[in-house]
């Protein structure tokens, strides 16, 4: 899938003082060691100059969350899950990502998160690479579904064991887009302690869950209007009375292009059975958008405002990754989401029948 990778996290105060004693092997004398907030570029919480591979950092912590530790003039950065306490960091300058931080329970949870979920992330990346290279097959879809099931089960267990730790909402916020099951995540969130729910990542996750309710199955689809390639406005409501698949995609999105043949096949099979597709492109280059429509033989309505991830329809539906789709019934109610591969045709067969090949 293609993800929106840059977003600004909200600020929720959880102030306190922190102190870090550091001993990093191979750290040159007079290196500038700094703690910075990756979500707020330029925000330096503390800095110190190293001597004999050691340093002391003191500062105010706005939130218990992940921060960068950097060692200038090197461009290497590590991640530390800081707490408002006295902590000790150690390691090797040539293995910044493996720095050890003691005295911070959140960081211990973060290390456990990395160890438990790294195999899932690796497998997900491998499946995505295979899909980009060879296309989406039934076998690949089955592997993907099994991966998501295993990931979800592992995440539930991880959260159950850490209901009183801020790493629990951090974990869910990290994988929510992949799991695509806000109901499951919300059930887990409701078991967290009040302090964890009110934490930085707790509040961030609560906001993401609220966003996920937009476009939820069973809700009425939000209407929108956007221009087609000829500049003519097309509204979602103009398709009322039909089953319509709203497909969020882009010419630059490899997984989207790999999925397009499945959409073409489904459209051809069911277009005479009160079904159509409405493509919403997150392109920002009109020529590439139009070329992809032609190359992929997308014979249905297409709209875009050419604003990339700032596409107004995508923003309205809180789209954070593509491909993504919504199946809307003739009354304008969302009845399914993210139907890919054979799942789309299976759903349409269920709704519209497949007798006579669907034409």
PDB file of N, CA and C in Angstrom, residues 251-287:
ATOM      1  N   UNK A 251      -1.690   7.488 -10.047  1.00  0.00           N
ATOM      2  CA  UNK A 251      -0.825   6.907 -11.081  1.00  0.00           C
ATOM      3  C   UNK A 251       0.514   6.468 -10.505  1.00  0.00           C
ATOM      4  N   UNK A 252       0.979   7.153  -9.434  1.00  0.00           N
ATOM      5  CA  UNK A 252       2.282   6.861  -8.850  1.00  0.00           C
ATOM      6  C   UNK A 252       2.237   5.728  -7.821  1.00  0.00           C
ATOM      7  N   UNK A 253       1.055   5.219  -7.531  1.00  0.00           N
ATOM      8  CA  UNK A 253       0.886   4.186  -6.500  1.00  0.00           C
ATOM      9  C   UNK A 253       0.948   2.798  -7.137  1.00  0.00           C
ATOM     10  N   UNK A 254       2.078   2.104  -6.963  1.00  0.00           N
ATOM     11  CA  UNK A 254       2.255   0.786  -7.561  1.00  0.00           C
ATOM     12  C   UNK A 254       1.167  -0.211  -7.204  1.00  0.00           C
ATOM     13  N   UNK A 255       0.839  -0.374  -5.916  1.00  0.00           N
ATOM     14  CA  UNK A 255      -0.229  -1.315  -5.549  1.00  0.00           C
ATOM     15  C   UNK A 255      -1.574  -0.956  -6.168  1.00  0.00           C
ATOM     16  N   UNK A 256      -1.833   0.341  -6.361  1.00  0.00           N
ATOM     17  CA  UNK A 256      -3.080   0.757  -7.013  1.00  0.00           C
ATOM     18  C   UNK A 256      -3.103   0.265  -8.459  1.00  0.00           C
ATOM     19  N   UNK A 257      -2.000   0.451  -9.146  1.00  0.00           N
ATOM     20  CA  UNK A 257      -1.926   0.060 -10.555  1.00  0.00           C
ATOM     21  C   UNK A 257      -2.035  -1.464 -10.684  1.00  0.00           C
ATOM     22  N   UNK A 258      -1.480  -2.181  -9.720  1.00  0.00           N
ATOM     23  CA  UNK A 258      -1.578  -3.634  -9.749  1.00  0.00           C
ATOM     24  C   UNK A 258      -3.007  -4.095  -9.498  1.00  0.00           C
ATOM     25  N   UNK A 259      -3.766  -3.323  -8.744  1.00  0.00           N
ATOM     26  CA  UNK A 259      -5.153  -3.680  -8.438  1.00  0.00           C
ATOM     27  C   UNK A 259      -6.106  -3.308  -9.567  1.00  0.00           C
ATOM     28  N   UNK A 260      -5.710  -2.367 -10.424  1.00  0.00           N
ATOM     29  CA  UNK A 260      -6.614  -1.881 -11.470  1.00  0.00           C
ATOM     30  C   UNK A 260      -7.171  -2.972 -12.390  1.00  0.00           C
ATOM     31  N   UNK A 261      -6.388  -3.978 -12.798  1.00  0.00           N
ATOM     32  CA  UNK A 261      -6.990  -5.031 -13.633  1.00  0.00           C
ATOM     33  C   UNK A 261      -8.175  -5.729 -12.964  1.00  0.00           C
ATOM     34  N   UNK A 262      -8.127  -5.879 -11.644  1.00  0.00           N
ATOM     35  CA  UNK A 262      -9.256  -6.476 -10.928  1.00  0.00           C
ATOM     36  C   UNK A 262     -10.486  -5.583 -11.012  1.00  0.00           C
ATOM     37  N   UNK A 263     -10.265  -4.264 -10.919  1.00  0.00           N
ATOM     38  CA  UNK A 263     -11.384  -3.324 -11.030  1.00  0.00           C
ATOM     39  C   UNK A 263     -11.962  -3.341 -12.440  1.00  0.00           C
ATOM     40  N   UNK A 264     -11.077  -3.384 -13.429  1.00  0.00           N
ATOM     41  CA  UNK A 264     -11.537  -3.419 -14.825  1.00  0.00           C
ATOM     42  C   UNK A 264     -12.401  -4.655 -15.062  1.00  0.00           C
ATOM     43  N   UNK A 265     -11.954  -5.791 -14.560  1.00  0.00           N
ATOM     44  CA  UNK A 265     -12.707  -7.036 -14.743  1.00  0.00           C
ATOM     45  C   UNK A 265     -14.065  -6.965 -14.046  1.00  0.00           C
ATOM     46  N   UNK A 266     -14.073  -6.447 -12.807  1.00  0.00           N
ATOM     47  CA  UNK A 266     -15.336  -6.344 -12.067  1.00  0.00           C
ATOM     48  C   UNK A 266     -16.289  -5.362 -12.739  1.00  0.00           C
ATOM     49  N   UNK A 267     -15.750  -4.239 -13.212  1.00  0.00           N
ATOM     50  CA  UNK A 267     -16.592  -3.239 -13.873  1.00  0.00           C
ATOM     51  C   UNK A 267     -17.204  -3.811 -15.142  1.00  0.00           C
ATOM     52  N   UNK A 268     -16.413  -4.508 -15.923  1.00  0.00           N
ATOM     53  CA  UNK A 268     -16.910  -5.090 -17.165  1.00  0.00           C
ATOM     54  C   UNK A 268     -17.988  -6.137 -16.882  1.00  0.00           C
ATOM     55  N   UNK A 269     -17.812  -6.870 -15.833  1.00  0.00           N
ATOM     56  CA  UNK A 269     -18.734  -7.957 -15.510  1.00  0.00           C
ATOM     57  C   UNK A 269     -20.066  -7.460 -14.953  1.00  0.00           C
ATOM     58  N   UNK A 270     -20.033  -6.335 -14.212  1.00  0.00           N
ATOM     59  CA  UNK A 270     -21.239  -5.901 -13.501  1.00  0.00           C
ATOM     60  C   UNK A 270     -21.778  -4.536 -13.936  1.00  0.00           C
ATOM     61  N   UNK A 271     -21.174  -3.912 -14.952  1.00  0.00           N
ATOM     62  CA  UNK A 271     -21.594  -2.567 -15.323  1.00  0.00           C
ATOM     63  C   UNK A 271     -23.023  -2.515 -15.831  1.00  0.00           C
ATOM     64  N   UNK A 272     -23.552  -3.619 -16.323  1.00  0.00           N
ATOM     65  CA  UNK A 272     -24.940  -3.664 -16.775  1.00  0.00           C
ATOM     66  C   UNK A 272     -25.877  -4.190 -15.694  1.00  0.00           C
ATOM     67  N   UNK A 273     -25.361  -4.257 -14.479  1.00  0.00           N
ATOM     68  CA  UNK A 273     -26.169  -4.733 -13.353  1.00  0.00           C
ATOM     69  C   UNK A 273     -26.263  -3.667 -12.263  1.00  0.00           C
ATOM     70  N   UNK A 274     -26.357  -2.418 -12.687  1.00  0.00           N
ATOM     71  CA  UNK A 274     -26.550  -1.313 -11.745  1.00  0.00           C
ATOM     72  C   UNK A 274     -25.323  -1.075 -10.867  1.00  0.00           C
ATOM     73  N   UNK A 275     -24.129  -1.309 -11.443  1.00  0.00           N
ATOM     74  CA  UNK A 275     -22.881  -1.091 -10.717  1.00  0.00           C
ATOM     75  C   UNK A 275     -21.944  -0.238 -11.553  1.00  0.00           C
ATOM     76  N   UNK A 276     -21.208   0.651 -10.867  1.00  0.00           N
ATOM     77  CA  UNK A 276     -20.173   1.428 -11.545  1.00  0.00           C
ATOM     78  C   UNK A 276     -19.064   1.760 -10.557  1.00  0.00           C
ATOM     79  N   UNK A 277     -18.037   2.398 -11.062  1.00  0.00           N
ATOM     80  CA  UNK A 277     -16.890   2.804 -10.252  1.00  0.00           C
ATOM     81  C   UNK A 277     -16.694   4.301 -10.414  1.00  0.00           C
ATOM     82  N   UNK A 278     -16.299   4.967  -9.338  1.00  0.00           N
ATOM     83  CA  UNK A 278     -15.924   6.378  -9.380  1.00  0.00           C
ATOM     84  C   UNK A 278     -14.512   6.487  -8.823  1.00  0.00           C
ATOM     85  N   UNK A 279     -13.560   6.793  -9.699  1.00  0.00           N
ATOM     86  CA  UNK A 279     -12.174   6.906  -9.274  1.00  0.00           C
ATOM     87  C   UNK A 279     -11.861   8.288  -8.738  1.00  0.00           C
ATOM     88  N   UNK A 280     -11.203   8.338  -7.580  1.00  0.00           N
ATOM     89  CA  UNK A 280     -10.735   9.597  -6.995  1.00  0.00           C
ATOM     90  C   UNK A 280      -9.214   9.518  -6.934  1.00  0.00           C
ATOM     91  N   UNK A 281      -8.553  10.310  -7.776  1.00  0.00           N
ATOM     92  CA  UNK A 281      -7.101  10.216  -7.891  1.00  0.00           C
ATOM     93  C   UNK A 281      -6.397  11.206  -6.970  1.00  0.00           C
ATOM     94  N   UNK A 282      -5.331  10.721  -6.324  1.00  0.00           N
ATOM     95  CA  UNK A 282      -4.485  11.572  -5.499  1.00  0.00           C
ATOM     96  C   UNK A 282      -3.245  12.008  -6.277  1.00  0.00           C
ATOM     97  N   UNK A 283      -3.407  12.132  -7.584  1.00  0.00           N
ATOM     98  CA  UNK A 283      -2.317  12.623  -8.425  1.00  0.00           C
ATOM     99  C   UNK A 283      -2.124  14.124  -8.245  1.00  0.00           C
ATOM    100  N   UNK A 284      -0.953  14.601  -8.648  1.00  0.00           N
ATOM    101  CA  UNK A 284      -0.719  16.044  -8.730  1.00  0.00           C
ATOM    102  C   UNK A 284      -0.167  16.433 -10.103  1.00  0.00           C
ATOM    103  N   UNK A 285      -0.160  15.473 -11.016  1.00  0.00           N
ATOM    104  CA  UNK A 285       0.294  15.714 -12.384  1.00  0.00           C
ATOM    105  C   UNK A 285      -0.786  15.209 -13.332  1.00  0.00           C
ATOM    106  N   UNK A 286      -1.432  16.134 -14.028  1.00  0.00           N
ATOM    107  CA  UNK A 286      -2.577  15.756 -14.852  1.00  0.00           C
ATOM    108  C   UNK A 286      -2.190  14.813 -15.978  1.00  0.00           C
ATOM    109  N   UNK A 287      -1.046  15.065 -16.621  1.00  0.00           N
ATOM    110  CA  UNK A 287      -0.642  14.225 -17.742  1.00  0.00           C
ATOM    111  C   UNK A 287      -0.424  12.779 -17.301  1.00  0.00           C
TER     112      UNK A 287
END
